[in-house]
C-alpha positions as a printed NumPy array, in Angstrom:
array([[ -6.056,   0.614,   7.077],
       [ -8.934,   0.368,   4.865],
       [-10.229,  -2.871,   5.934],
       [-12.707,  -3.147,   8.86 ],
       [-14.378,  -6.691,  10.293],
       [-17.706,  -7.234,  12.006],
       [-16.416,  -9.495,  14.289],
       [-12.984, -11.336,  13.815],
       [-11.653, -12.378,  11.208],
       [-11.697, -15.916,  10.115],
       [ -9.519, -16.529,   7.268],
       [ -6.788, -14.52 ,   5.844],
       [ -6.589, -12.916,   2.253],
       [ -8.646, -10.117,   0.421],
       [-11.55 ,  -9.207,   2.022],
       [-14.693,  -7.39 ,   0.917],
       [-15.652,  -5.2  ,   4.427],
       [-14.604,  -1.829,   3.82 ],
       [-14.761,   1.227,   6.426],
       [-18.014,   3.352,   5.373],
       [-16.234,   6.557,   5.301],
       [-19.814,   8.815,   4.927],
       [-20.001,   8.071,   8.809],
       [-18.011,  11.009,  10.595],
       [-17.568,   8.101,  12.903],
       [-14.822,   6.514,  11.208],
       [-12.76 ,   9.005,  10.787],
       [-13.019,   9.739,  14.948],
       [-12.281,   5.861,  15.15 ],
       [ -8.889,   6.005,  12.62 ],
       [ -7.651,   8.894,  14.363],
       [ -8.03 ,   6.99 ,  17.779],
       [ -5.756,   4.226,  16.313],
       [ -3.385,   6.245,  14.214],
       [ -2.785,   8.79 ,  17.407],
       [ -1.455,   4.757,  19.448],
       [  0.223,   3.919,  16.846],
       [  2.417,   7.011,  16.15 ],
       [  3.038,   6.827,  20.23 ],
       [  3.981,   3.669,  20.014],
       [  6.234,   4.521,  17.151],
       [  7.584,   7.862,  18.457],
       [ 10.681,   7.998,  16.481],
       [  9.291,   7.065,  12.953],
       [  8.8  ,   9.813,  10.557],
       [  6.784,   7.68 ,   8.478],
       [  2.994,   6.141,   9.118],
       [  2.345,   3.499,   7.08 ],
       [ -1.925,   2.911,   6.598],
       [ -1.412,   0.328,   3.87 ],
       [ -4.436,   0.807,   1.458],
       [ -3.884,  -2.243,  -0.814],
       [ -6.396,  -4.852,  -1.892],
       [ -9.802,  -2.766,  -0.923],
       [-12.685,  -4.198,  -3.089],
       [-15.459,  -2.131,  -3.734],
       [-18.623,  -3.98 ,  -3.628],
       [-20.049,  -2.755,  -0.504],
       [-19.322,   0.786,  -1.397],
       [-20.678,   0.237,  -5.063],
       [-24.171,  -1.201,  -3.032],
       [-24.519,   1.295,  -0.722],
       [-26.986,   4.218,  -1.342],
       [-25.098,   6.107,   1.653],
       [-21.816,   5.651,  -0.011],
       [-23.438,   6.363,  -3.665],
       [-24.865,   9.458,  -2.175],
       [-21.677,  10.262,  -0.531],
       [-19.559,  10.206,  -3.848],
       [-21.802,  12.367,  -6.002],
       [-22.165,  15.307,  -3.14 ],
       [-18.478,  15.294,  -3.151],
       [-18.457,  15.33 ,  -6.822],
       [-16.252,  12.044,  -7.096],
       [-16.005,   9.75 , -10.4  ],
       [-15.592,   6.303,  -8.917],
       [-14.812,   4.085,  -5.325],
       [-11.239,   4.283,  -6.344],
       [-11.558,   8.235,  -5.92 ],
       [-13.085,   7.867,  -2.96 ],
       [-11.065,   6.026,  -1.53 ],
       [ -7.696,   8.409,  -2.748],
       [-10.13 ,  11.684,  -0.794],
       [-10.711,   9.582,   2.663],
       [ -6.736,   8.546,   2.14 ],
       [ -5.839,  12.355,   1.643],
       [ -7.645,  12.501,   5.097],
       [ -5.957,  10.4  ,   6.603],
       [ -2.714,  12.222,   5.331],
       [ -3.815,  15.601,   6.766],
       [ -3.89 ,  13.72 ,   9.914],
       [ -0.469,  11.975,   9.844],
       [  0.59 ,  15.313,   8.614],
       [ -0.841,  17.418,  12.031],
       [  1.314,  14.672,  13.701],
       [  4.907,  15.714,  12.067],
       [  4.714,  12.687,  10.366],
       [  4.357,  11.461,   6.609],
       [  2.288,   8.822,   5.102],
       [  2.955,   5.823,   3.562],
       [  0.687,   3.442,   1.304],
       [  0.574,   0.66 ,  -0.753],
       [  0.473,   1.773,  -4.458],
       [ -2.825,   1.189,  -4.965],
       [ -3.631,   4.402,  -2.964],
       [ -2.891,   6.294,  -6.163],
       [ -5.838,   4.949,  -8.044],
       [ -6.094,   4.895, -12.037],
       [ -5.008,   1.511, -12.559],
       [ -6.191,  -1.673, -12.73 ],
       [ -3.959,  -4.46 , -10.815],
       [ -6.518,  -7.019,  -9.582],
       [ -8.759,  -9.232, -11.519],
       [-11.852,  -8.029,  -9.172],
       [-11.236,  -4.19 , -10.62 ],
       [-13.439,  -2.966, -13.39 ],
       [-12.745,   0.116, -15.412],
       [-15.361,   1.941, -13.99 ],
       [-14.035,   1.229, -10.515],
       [-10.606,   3.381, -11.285],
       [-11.809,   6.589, -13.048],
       [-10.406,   9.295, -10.672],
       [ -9.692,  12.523, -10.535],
       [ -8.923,  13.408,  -6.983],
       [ -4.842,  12.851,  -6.331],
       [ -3.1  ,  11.683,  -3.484],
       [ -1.107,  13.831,  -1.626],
       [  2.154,  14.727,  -2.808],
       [  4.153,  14.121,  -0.057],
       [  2.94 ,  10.171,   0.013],
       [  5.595,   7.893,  -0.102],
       [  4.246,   5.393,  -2.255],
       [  5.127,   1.66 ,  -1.201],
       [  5.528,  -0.125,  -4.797],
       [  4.329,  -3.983,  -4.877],
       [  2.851,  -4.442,  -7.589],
       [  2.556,  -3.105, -11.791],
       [  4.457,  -2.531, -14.517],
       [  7.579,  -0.7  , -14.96 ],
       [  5.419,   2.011, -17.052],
       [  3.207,   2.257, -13.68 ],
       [  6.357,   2.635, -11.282],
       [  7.378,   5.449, -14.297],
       [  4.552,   7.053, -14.097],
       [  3.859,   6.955, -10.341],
       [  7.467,   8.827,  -9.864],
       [  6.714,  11.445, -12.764],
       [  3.896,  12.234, -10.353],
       [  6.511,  13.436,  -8.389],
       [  6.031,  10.674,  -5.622],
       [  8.88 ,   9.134,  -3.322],
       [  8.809,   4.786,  -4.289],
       [ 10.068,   2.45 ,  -1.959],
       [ 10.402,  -0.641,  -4.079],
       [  9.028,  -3.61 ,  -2.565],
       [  7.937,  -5.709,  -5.969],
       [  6.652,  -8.595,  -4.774],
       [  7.741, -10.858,  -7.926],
       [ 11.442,  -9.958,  -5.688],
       [ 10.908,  -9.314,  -2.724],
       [  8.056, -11.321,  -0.888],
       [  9.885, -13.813,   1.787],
       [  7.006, -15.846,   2.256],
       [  7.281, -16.876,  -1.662],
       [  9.44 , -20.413,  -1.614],
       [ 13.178, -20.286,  -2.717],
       [ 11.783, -21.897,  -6.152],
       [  9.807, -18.585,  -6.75 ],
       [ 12.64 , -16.519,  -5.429],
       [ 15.675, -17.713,  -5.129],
       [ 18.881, -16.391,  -3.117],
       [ 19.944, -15.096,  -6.256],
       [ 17.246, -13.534,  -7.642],
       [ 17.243, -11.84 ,  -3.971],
       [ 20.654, -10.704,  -4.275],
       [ 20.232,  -9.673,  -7.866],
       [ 17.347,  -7.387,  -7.399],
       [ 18.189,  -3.917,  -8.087],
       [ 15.214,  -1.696,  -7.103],
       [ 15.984,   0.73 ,  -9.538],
       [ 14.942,  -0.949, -12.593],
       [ 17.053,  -1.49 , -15.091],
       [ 15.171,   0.763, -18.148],
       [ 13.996,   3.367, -15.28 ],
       [ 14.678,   6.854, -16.311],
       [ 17.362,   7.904, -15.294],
       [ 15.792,  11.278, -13.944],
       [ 14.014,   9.215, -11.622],
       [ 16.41 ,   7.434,  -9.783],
       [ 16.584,   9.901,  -6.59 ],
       [ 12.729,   8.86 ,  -6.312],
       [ 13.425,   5.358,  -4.894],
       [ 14.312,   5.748,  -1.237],
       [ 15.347,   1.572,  -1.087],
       [ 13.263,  -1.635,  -1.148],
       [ 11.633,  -3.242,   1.028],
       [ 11.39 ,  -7.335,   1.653],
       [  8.05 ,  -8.571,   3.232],
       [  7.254, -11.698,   5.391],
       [  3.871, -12.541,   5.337],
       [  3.012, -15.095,   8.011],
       [ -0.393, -16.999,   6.605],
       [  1.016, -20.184,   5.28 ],
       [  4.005, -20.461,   7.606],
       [  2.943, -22.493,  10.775],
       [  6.052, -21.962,  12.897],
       [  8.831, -19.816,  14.029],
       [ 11.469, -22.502,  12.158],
       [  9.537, -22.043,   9.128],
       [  9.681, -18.365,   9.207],
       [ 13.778, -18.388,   9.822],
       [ 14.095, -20.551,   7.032],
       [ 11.866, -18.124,   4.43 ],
       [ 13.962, -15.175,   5.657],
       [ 17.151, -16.194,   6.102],
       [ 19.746, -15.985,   4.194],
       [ 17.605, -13.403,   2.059],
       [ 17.405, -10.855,   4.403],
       [ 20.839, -10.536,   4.512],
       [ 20.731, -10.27 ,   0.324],
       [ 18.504,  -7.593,   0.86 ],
       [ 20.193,  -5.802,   3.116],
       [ 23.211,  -5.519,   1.144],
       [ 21.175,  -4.76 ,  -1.724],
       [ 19.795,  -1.637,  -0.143],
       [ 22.524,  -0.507,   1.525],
       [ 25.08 ,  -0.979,  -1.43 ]])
């Protein structure tokens, strides 16, 4: 939900264009979207806005952003970016609904080679009730995300990414994954509400393709969370 394009976009991946969230604008615009998309999804309980993968370059060269961060007496992008998400979650929140976000919406760590230390110095924190949508990081960062007191849903992509070939991930790997590690504390284990399994449809061409990346896995999965 963070990511916002000029025109169209041409190519898939990370990408630098960021919403400028100093513009009251935005926030009108998200709202907009968010209010279709929770009609269109009437029975979920759950919003998800994503939140993963935002570079910071265009934030870190704006003077309206700059100027923006130290009036709200924020440390770094990665703050601002956990205050505009908190924003959105008073929103989703008005609705009777509760947000969901990739887990780099908690900010404070470092998962991509593009992130400097400066970028993650925070000390706003995400709202509590966030159910936090775990792809990537260590076992100490899922830890430490759930002593937080934050609901996981375990979707490590090194397990659980469907468009990764059965070389990467086989059916047994699949049907092996537990998504409550292994060395988890135990006191945490309420904390993860499943897994999820993603299909991500860049590289795959056709409809054949994407059948043969899911299934049988799926079905692994499946069993996996419901066992």
């Amino acid at each position: 939900m963070f990511f916002s394009f000029n025109v169209y976009v041409g190519k898939f991946g990370v990408h630098y264009s960021v919403f400028n969230v100093a513009n009251p604008q935005t926030m009108e615009f998200l709202e907009n979207v968010l209010e279709e998309v929770i009609d269109l999804f009437s029975t979920s309980d759950v919003i998800h806005i994503g939140g993963d993968e935002v570079q910071y370059d265009q934030w870190k060269s704006s003077t309206e952003i700059t100027t923006f961060i130290n009036e709200h007496n924020l440390q770094s992008p990665a703050d601002l970016q956990i205050w505009f998400t908190n924003k959105i979650s008073n929103f989703i929140n008005g609705k009777h609904r509760r947000m969901m976000g990739w887990n780099e919406i908690i900010g404070g760590s470092k998962l991509h080679h593009y992130t400097t230390e400066s970028d993650i110095l925070t000390k706003e924190k995400l709202a509590q009730n966030t159910v936090v949508h775990f792809w990537k990081g260590s076992l100490d960062l899922l830890n430490k995300t759930i002593s937080q007191g934050y609901d996981v849903v375990n979707s490590n992509n090194k397990y659980t990414y469907l468009d990764y070939n059965y070389n990467r991930i086989s059916l047994e790997k699949a049907y092996n994954f537990d998504p409550i590690p292994e060395n988890l504390l135990e006191e945490y284990h309420s904390k993860i509400l499943g897994l999820g399994c993603q299909m991500w449809g860049e590289w795959i061409p056709t409809v054949d393709k994407m059948n043969q990346q899911i299934f049988p896995r799926v079905a692994a999965y499946a069993e996996v969370g419901w066992t």
